[in-house]
Amino acid sequence: MNSATRPAMLTIYNSLTRTKEPFRPLVAGKVRMYVCGMTVYDYCHLGHARVMVAFDMVVRYLRARGFEVTYVRNITDIDDKIIKRAAERGEKVGALTARFIEAMHEDEQALGVLPPDEEPRATEYMPQILDMIVALEKRGYAYRAPNADVYYRVRKFGPYGVLSGKSVDDLRVGARVEVGEDKEDPLDFVLWKSAKPGEPQWPSAWGPGRPGWHIECSAMSTTCLGAHFDIHGGGRDLQFPHHENEIAQSEGATGEKFVNTWMHVGFVRVNEEKMSKSLGNFFTVREVLKAYDAEVVRYFILASHYRSPLDYSNDSLDQAKQGLARLYTALKDLPAAQVVPETMWEEQFYAAMDDDFGTPAAVAALFSLAHEINRVRTTDAAIAARLGATLRRLGGVLGLLEREPEEFLQGSAPAGFSAEDIERLIAARLAARKARNFGEADRIRDDLKDKGIVLEDGPGGTTWRRL
Ligand SMILES: [Zn+2]
């Protein structure tokens, strides 16, 4: 679709203003976007997968809409949890993080998540982190406590609480000082932790130590994208305190506005509770991919709006599997063709996506298109083929429907029953029919059906799919 016919504006819900706003990048046509990535001490669970897939969808859509996007997603590779896990396992911190970075990349690739343009790691940005703390200290926002930790002086930053929508007084009520902390105010947060024996450490003006988590993201985003950029995203749980603290650090250090649009992805829930490591109710991506095709998991994530809670259950994944199978079934046996331009489905799809990345309505447009393909395929194969090309193209904007329909519909064979076995039975059935032994042919077909395999006889021969 050419942009001249597209509705003029993409709107995005901005967590900072709590409204949907027309999206206007700082530089026309170019988008700079930063997303908080993984802390790499374990395998990704479905909550992490949702954040990765949601922002992958955002980047793909912005590009489909003609924006030039620079997408930065960081890796936190130094942190209390990493140090603790490495010590528990008797492993070097670098070996542990390297292993889980590799695992994360494998999970991403399986889920069709494109690699970000830059993937900065905290340990590689130590000079920039230290520079930012120096700038904060010069401007009165940072202080070295008697225990040699360096803290951020929250009450000095007037707009603090702007992202979470809370006043400093409200926030102070819930703030706690942990054992060993040495703050002027319970809300102050650590920028630099003084080194403890045996921990990874870097030299600094305040003594050897390592950075706090929040300052890493301020330093990496500002270094990669500049002091002021368009979109900053992450999971909803990062809105406070992590992103609130990033604003305080970056704006405190540079004196400039930090980010125009803040985007937050909703939780994945299990039985109405947030899926998280701390609650122990999480499923790793690896576990889920043993039972479900990765594209089904991607579809499951995208069929809900990115800001809504996403309820995980086998039922909802089974439904996702059926939904995706319906779309692939519409594409089955369609020859390649040119896209029909300017269809109402395309209009519907883009209008849905322009409304704060409304993937549920965009997916509904794909179903409406699939329905039309099925309606016309026997009467007008050429139109069906061209609509099929549109369905593939729009699916591709979401990173879906990029495989051969047969490959998806046949899926992986059940245990002890390979695709070759099925093909052999189809050949045996064909031979039985040629010998006019219809009883035997029907028996083979019914046996397969009992095992969840449906045979379909068409002009090009017999194909099969899963029920
Ligand atoms: Zn972050």
XYZ file of C-alpha atoms and ligand atoms in Angstrom:
468
model
C 0.000 0.000 0.000
C 1.468 3.378 -0.751
C 1.633 5.845 2.075
C -0.487 8.443 0.248
C -3.616 6.375 0.825
C -2.746 5.420 4.395
C -4.488 7.266 7.241
C -2.161 10.044 8.230
C -1.168 9.181 11.756
C 0.168 6.408 13.878
C -0.888 6.880 17.499
C 0.949 5.347 20.449
C -0.109 5.139 24.077
C 2.495 7.045 26.054
C 2.875 5.818 29.655
C 4.321 9.221 30.531
C 1.181 11.194 29.639
C -1.220 8.246 30.038
C -2.827 9.081 26.688
C -2.663 7.928 23.069
C -0.690 10.494 21.141
C 0.035 11.030 17.454
C 3.547 9.724 16.915
C 5.991 12.282 15.532
C 9.641 11.275 15.676
C 12.209 13.921 16.580
C 13.735 13.632 13.107
C 11.105 13.166 10.395
C 11.054 9.594 9.079
C 13.605 8.301 11.597
C 12.867 6.516 14.869
C 15.337 5.904 17.684
C 14.095 3.290 20.116
C 15.586 1.668 23.221
C 14.188 -1.374 25.020
C 15.391 -2.828 28.310
C 16.565 -6.340 27.598
C 17.415 -9.358 29.686
C 19.483 -9.772 32.794
C 21.291 -12.895 31.681
C 21.497 -15.370 34.565
C 18.830 -17.891 33.484
C 16.660 -18.956 30.538
C 14.016 -16.558 29.176
C 10.485 -17.245 30.384
C 7.299 -16.413 28.556
C 7.115 -12.941 30.138
C 10.481 -12.083 28.586
C 9.389 -13.618 25.290
C 6.353 -11.356 25.271
C 8.463 -8.208 25.647
C 10.843 -9.321 22.891
C 8.048 -10.282 20.480
C 5.975 -7.150 21.227
C 8.827 -4.758 20.463
C 9.856 -6.845 17.457
C 6.300 -6.281 16.185
C 6.638 -2.542 16.887
C 9.922 -2.326 14.959
C 8.588 -4.380 12.037
C 5.472 -2.204 11.845
C 7.372 1.076 12.039
C 9.575 -0.168 9.182
C 6.564 -1.372 7.169
C 5.167 2.132 7.587
C 8.310 3.595 6.071
C 10.221 4.742 9.153
C 13.932 4.177 9.351
C 14.340 2.603 12.803
C 17.413 2.294 14.989
C 16.518 -0.322 17.564
C 18.742 -0.778 20.608
C 18.067 -3.471 23.188
C 20.589 -3.903 25.960
C 21.906 -6.874 27.877
C 22.489 -6.563 31.622
C 25.526 -8.759 32.144
C 26.594 -7.560 35.596
C 24.160 -7.549 38.506
C 23.581 -9.022 41.996
C 21.540 -11.947 40.658
C 24.216 -12.816 38.104
C 26.989 -12.714 40.709
C 24.948 -14.832 43.123
C 24.046 -17.432 40.479
C 27.639 -17.700 39.264
C 28.844 -18.199 42.852
C 26.198 -20.887 43.498
C 27.342 -22.780 40.443
C 31.032 -22.212 40.950
C 31.138 -20.657 37.499
C 32.848 -17.470 36.301
C 30.443 -14.558 35.787
C 31.550 -14.173 32.147
C 30.988 -17.873 31.408
C 27.506 -17.815 32.952
C 26.411 -14.703 31.043
C 27.895 -15.943 27.746
C 25.908 -19.167 28.091
C 22.596 -17.411 28.750
C 23.168 -14.778 26.062
C 23.558 -17.618 23.573
C 20.404 -19.308 24.896
C 18.487 -16.016 24.647
C 19.560 -15.586 21.026
C 18.374 -19.118 20.250
C 14.969 -18.422 21.838
C 14.637 -15.152 19.931
C 15.483 -16.749 16.653
C 12.929 -19.493 17.230
C 10.249 -16.874 17.950
C 11.032 -14.909 14.790
C 12.436 -11.943 16.733
C 14.809 -9.969 14.511
C 18.115 -9.009 16.148
C 18.196 -5.376 17.353
C 20.501 -2.988 15.476
C 22.648 -2.678 18.568
C 22.820 -4.915 21.611
C 25.021 -3.076 24.125
C 26.259 -4.929 27.204
C 26.723 -3.098 30.479
C 30.263 -4.390 31.044
C 31.332 -2.862 27.716
C 30.017 0.610 28.641
C 31.920 1.211 31.878
C 33.590 4.517 30.763
C 30.216 5.966 29.703
C 28.588 4.809 32.951
C 31.357 6.437 35.005
C 31.138 9.659 32.936
C 27.433 9.903 33.658
C 27.940 9.450 37.403
C 30.624 12.169 37.311
C 28.170 14.491 35.518
C 25.505 13.731 38.134
C 27.934 14.402 40.973
C 28.958 17.748 39.435
C 25.336 18.824 39.208
C 24.581 17.797 42.781
C 22.522 14.688 41.960
C 25.029 12.105 43.172
C 26.831 11.654 46.482
C 29.294 9.187 47.888
C 27.989 7.665 51.124
C 30.238 6.763 54.071
C 30.073 3.071 53.026
C 31.682 4.110 49.662
C 28.539 3.450 47.595
C 27.435 6.308 45.338
C 23.728 7.209 45.468
C 21.320 9.320 43.438
C 19.769 12.161 45.455
C 16.107 11.753 44.482
C 14.717 14.843 46.247
C 17.022 17.017 44.150
C 15.223 15.986 40.930
C 11.966 17.960 40.886
C 9.975 15.906 38.330
C 10.666 12.595 40.144
C 7.517 10.436 40.015
C 6.342 11.820 36.673
C 6.335 8.401 34.955
C 4.758 6.412 37.783
C 2.271 9.217 38.478
C 3.182 9.310 42.163
C 4.432 12.070 44.380
C 7.770 11.761 46.127
C 5.903 11.788 49.466
C 3.738 8.813 48.410
C 6.747 6.944 47.124
C 8.724 7.583 50.295
C 6.053 5.816 52.361
C 6.781 2.545 50.565
C 10.553 2.958 50.358
C 12.804 0.810 52.541
C 16.433 1.040 53.443
C 18.079 -2.369 53.179
C 20.718 -3.600 55.574
C 24.113 -2.223 54.548
C 22.688 0.766 52.696
C 23.822 4.200 53.721
C 21.447 6.711 52.125
C 20.476 10.287 52.910
C 16.879 9.408 52.003
C 15.088 6.051 51.643
C 14.168 6.906 48.011
C 17.789 7.418 46.950
C 19.069 4.626 44.746
C 22.516 3.273 44.079
C 24.604 4.405 41.087
C 27.868 2.707 42.029
C 28.314 -0.167 44.456
C 31.656 -0.424 46.214
C 33.457 -3.697 45.555
C 33.079 -6.681 47.851
C 35.837 -9.285 47.951
C 35.680 -11.792 45.099
C 33.174 -9.799 43.040
C 33.821 -8.389 39.570
C 34.968 -4.783 39.931
C 36.097 -1.776 37.936
C 38.224 1.173 39.104
C 36.482 4.527 39.628
C 36.964 7.942 41.214
C 34.977 6.650 44.215
C 36.968 3.448 44.574
C 36.649 0.030 42.934
C 33.105 -1.213 42.376
C 30.403 -1.878 39.837
C 27.424 0.048 38.479
C 23.853 -0.078 39.751
C 21.305 -1.471 37.321
C 19.494 1.791 36.501
C 22.573 3.780 35.480
C 23.559 1.106 32.944
C 20.456 1.754 30.856
C 20.779 5.554 31.040
C 24.406 5.377 29.886
C 23.839 2.800 27.139
C 20.711 4.422 25.695
C 22.253 7.897 25.685
C 25.495 6.637 24.146
C 23.756 4.673 21.390
C 20.862 7.044 20.620
C 21.757 10.510 21.983
C 20.512 12.396 25.037
C 16.978 12.790 23.662
C 15.309 10.038 21.625
C 11.868 8.837 20.535
C 10.749 5.614 22.206
C 11.845 3.795 25.344
C 10.167 0.527 26.203
C 10.149 -2.445 28.494
C 7.921 -4.659 30.586
C 5.314 -2.984 32.776
C 7.243 -3.968 35.911
C 10.078 -1.659 34.808
C 7.953 1.489 34.813
C 8.780 1.978 38.481
C 11.403 2.275 39.748
C 13.704 1.403 36.827
C 12.378 3.797 34.186
C 11.558 6.527 36.701
C 15.192 6.326 37.808
C 16.455 6.371 34.224
C 14.619 9.660 33.651
C 16.080 11.126 36.852
C 19.614 10.061 35.869
C 19.565 11.005 32.203
C 17.772 14.325 32.594
C 19.804 15.079 35.713
C 23.080 14.426 33.889
C 22.315 16.082 30.536
C 19.787 18.782 31.514
C 17.778 17.734 28.437
C 14.518 15.876 27.986
C 15.300 12.143 27.811
C 12.499 10.261 26.022
C 9.326 11.376 24.228
C 7.274 8.161 24.263
C 7.381 5.474 26.975
C 5.866 2.098 26.064
C 5.157 -0.714 28.526
C 4.154 -4.284 27.753
C 1.619 -6.037 30.005
C 2.296 -9.091 32.158
C 1.869 -12.708 31.195
C -0.397 -14.248 33.822
C -0.993 -17.774 35.014
C -4.295 -18.234 36.859
C -4.616 -14.443 37.086
C -1.228 -14.037 38.734
C 1.786 -12.404 37.098
C 4.241 -14.947 35.690
C 7.571 -14.270 37.353
C 10.725 -15.824 38.637
C 9.977 -14.719 42.180
C 6.518 -16.357 42.234
C 7.947 -19.539 40.711
C 4.973 -19.851 38.328
C 6.924 -19.323 35.133
C 7.429 -21.398 32.019
C 10.645 -21.004 30.102
C 10.461 -20.431 26.360
C 12.240 -23.762 25.952
C 9.596 -25.639 27.907
C 6.761 -24.068 25.928
C 8.494 -24.770 22.604
C 8.660 -28.482 23.442
C 4.864 -28.571 23.298
C 4.043 -25.847 20.766
C 5.347 -24.613 17.452
C 7.268 -21.326 17.927
C 5.053 -19.508 15.437
C 2.005 -20.552 17.484
C 3.629 -18.956 20.545
C 4.363 -15.779 18.563
C 0.783 -15.701 17.274
C -0.529 -16.294 20.822
C 1.449 -13.259 22.039
C 0.389 -10.998 19.154
C -3.296 -11.949 19.151
C -3.650 -9.915 22.379
C -2.942 -6.207 22.649
C 0.576 -5.569 23.965
C -0.681 -3.534 26.932
C -3.304 -6.077 28.081
C -2.546 -8.917 30.449
C -1.889 -12.140 28.538
C -3.326 -15.250 30.175
C -1.243 -18.329 29.635
C -2.900 -21.736 29.559
C -2.778 -24.817 27.366
C -6.273 -23.936 26.196
C -5.253 -20.501 25.007
C -2.227 -21.940 23.204
C -4.416 -24.621 21.609
C -6.746 -21.883 20.407
C -3.791 -19.972 18.991
C -2.715 -23.119 17.167
C -6.173 -23.493 15.626
C -6.295 -19.830 14.647
C -2.960 -19.938 12.892
C -3.910 -23.215 11.204
C -7.016 -21.515 9.769
C -4.876 -18.789 8.231
C -2.401 -21.291 6.791
C -5.256 -23.438 5.491
C -6.518 -20.460 3.481
C -3.047 -20.156 1.914
C -2.772 -23.847 1.101
C -2.493 -24.754 -2.602
C -2.631 -21.122 -3.727
C -0.165 -20.333 -6.503
C 2.155 -17.325 -6.128
C 0.595 -14.086 -7.355
C 0.831 -10.314 -7.283
C -0.721 -8.540 -4.314
C -4.067 -6.890 -4.994
C -3.398 -3.256 -4.075
C -5.691 -1.082 -1.953
C -7.977 -3.778 -0.610
C -10.284 -3.101 2.323
C -8.412 -5.743 4.320
C -5.196 -3.882 3.896
C -6.928 -0.659 4.988
C -8.358 -2.467 8.023
C -5.007 -3.959 8.919
C -3.117 -0.659 8.798
C -5.898 1.268 10.557
C -5.777 -1.310 13.381
C -2.014 -1.129 13.667
C -2.029 2.671 13.523
C -4.198 2.651 16.644
C -1.463 1.934 19.198
C -0.316 -1.273 17.445
C -3.767 -2.863 17.663
C -2.744 -6.387 16.757
C -6.063 -8.041 17.795
C -7.975 -6.010 15.185
C -5.136 -6.473 12.680
C -5.355 -10.256 13.164
C -9.152 -10.005 12.722
C -8.477 -8.368 9.329
C -6.303 -11.382 8.420
C -9.182 -13.721 9.299
C -11.612 -11.692 7.227
C -9.178 -11.952 4.317
C -8.792 -15.716 4.834
C -12.578 -16.032 4.800
C -12.758 -14.199 1.476
C -10.036 -16.405 -0.009
C -12.002 -19.506 0.972
C -15.166 -18.001 -0.490
C -13.691 -17.277 -3.932
C -11.094 -20.017 -4.304
C -13.320 -22.417 -6.269
C -14.988 -19.726 -8.386
C -12.050 -17.404 -9.049
C -8.699 -19.004 -8.391
C -6.747 -16.021 -9.734
C -8.342 -13.589 -7.273
C -7.922 -16.088 -4.455
C -4.225 -16.316 -5.314
C -3.807 -12.540 -5.299
C -5.641 -12.200 -1.974
C -3.402 -14.967 -0.680
C -0.394 -12.818 -1.576
C -1.933 -9.956 0.428
C -2.541 -12.262 3.394
C 1.066 -13.384 3.305
C 2.331 -9.830 3.072
C 0.224 -8.541 5.963
C 1.048 -11.621 8.049
C 4.700 -10.919 7.307
C 4.400 -7.437 8.848
C 3.680 -9.273 12.120
C 6.376 -11.871 11.456
C 3.734 -14.558 10.771
C 2.695 -16.762 7.805
C 6.179 -16.856 6.331
C 6.396 -20.644 5.967
C 4.927 -23.037 3.444
C 1.355 -23.859 4.565
C 2.010 -27.609 4.261
C 5.022 -27.384 6.515
C 3.036 -25.602 9.224
C -0.108 -27.719 8.896
C 1.774 -30.989 9.037
C 3.707 -29.806 12.082
C 5.990 -32.260 13.772
C 4.954 -35.880 13.586
C 3.629 -37.495 16.773
C 5.907 -39.806 18.710
C 6.741 -42.980 16.818
C 4.896 -41.740 13.735
C 7.018 -39.862 11.230
C 6.020 -37.838 8.173
C 7.545 -40.673 6.103
C 5.227 -43.176 7.811
C 2.251 -41.037 6.863
C 3.443 -40.704 3.265
C 3.915 -44.490 3.100
C 0.323 -45.039 4.311
C -0.969 -42.519 1.758
C 0.842 -44.500 -0.974
C -0.615 -47.771 0.360
C -4.104 -46.261 0.330
C -3.624 -45.070 -3.253
C -2.478 -48.557 -4.282
C -5.535 -50.083 -2.560
C -7.841 -47.730 -4.436
C -6.184 -48.498 -7.745
C -6.785 -52.181 -6.998
C -10.403 -51.191 -6.242
C -9.930 -52.411 -2.670
C -11.951 -49.518 -1.226
C -12.451 -51.198 2.130
C -8.695 -51.230 2.722
C -8.326 -47.644 1.457
C -10.985 -46.426 3.885
C -9.444 -48.385 6.741
C -6.093 -46.605 6.225
C -7.827 -43.222 6.082
C -9.848 -43.921 9.259
C -6.803 -45.232 11.117
C -4.962 -42.032 10.361
C -7.918 -39.943 11.424
C -7.958 -41.731 14.784
C -4.354 -40.601 15.175
C -5.285 -37.007 14.408
C -4.169 -36.955 10.760
C -6.678 -35.845 8.126
C -6.186 -36.825 4.480
C -7.411 -34.471 1.791
C -7.804 -35.619 -1.799
C -7.270 -32.859 -4.327
C -6.469 -32.477 -7.994
C -2.741 -32.599 -7.247
C -2.999 -35.806 -5.167
C -3.521 -36.521 -1.481
C -2.153 -34.234 1.219
C -2.420 -34.465 4.986
C -2.714 -32.163 7.953
C -3.182 -32.415 11.657
C -6.621 -32.076 13.235
Zn 16.729 -0.742 31.467
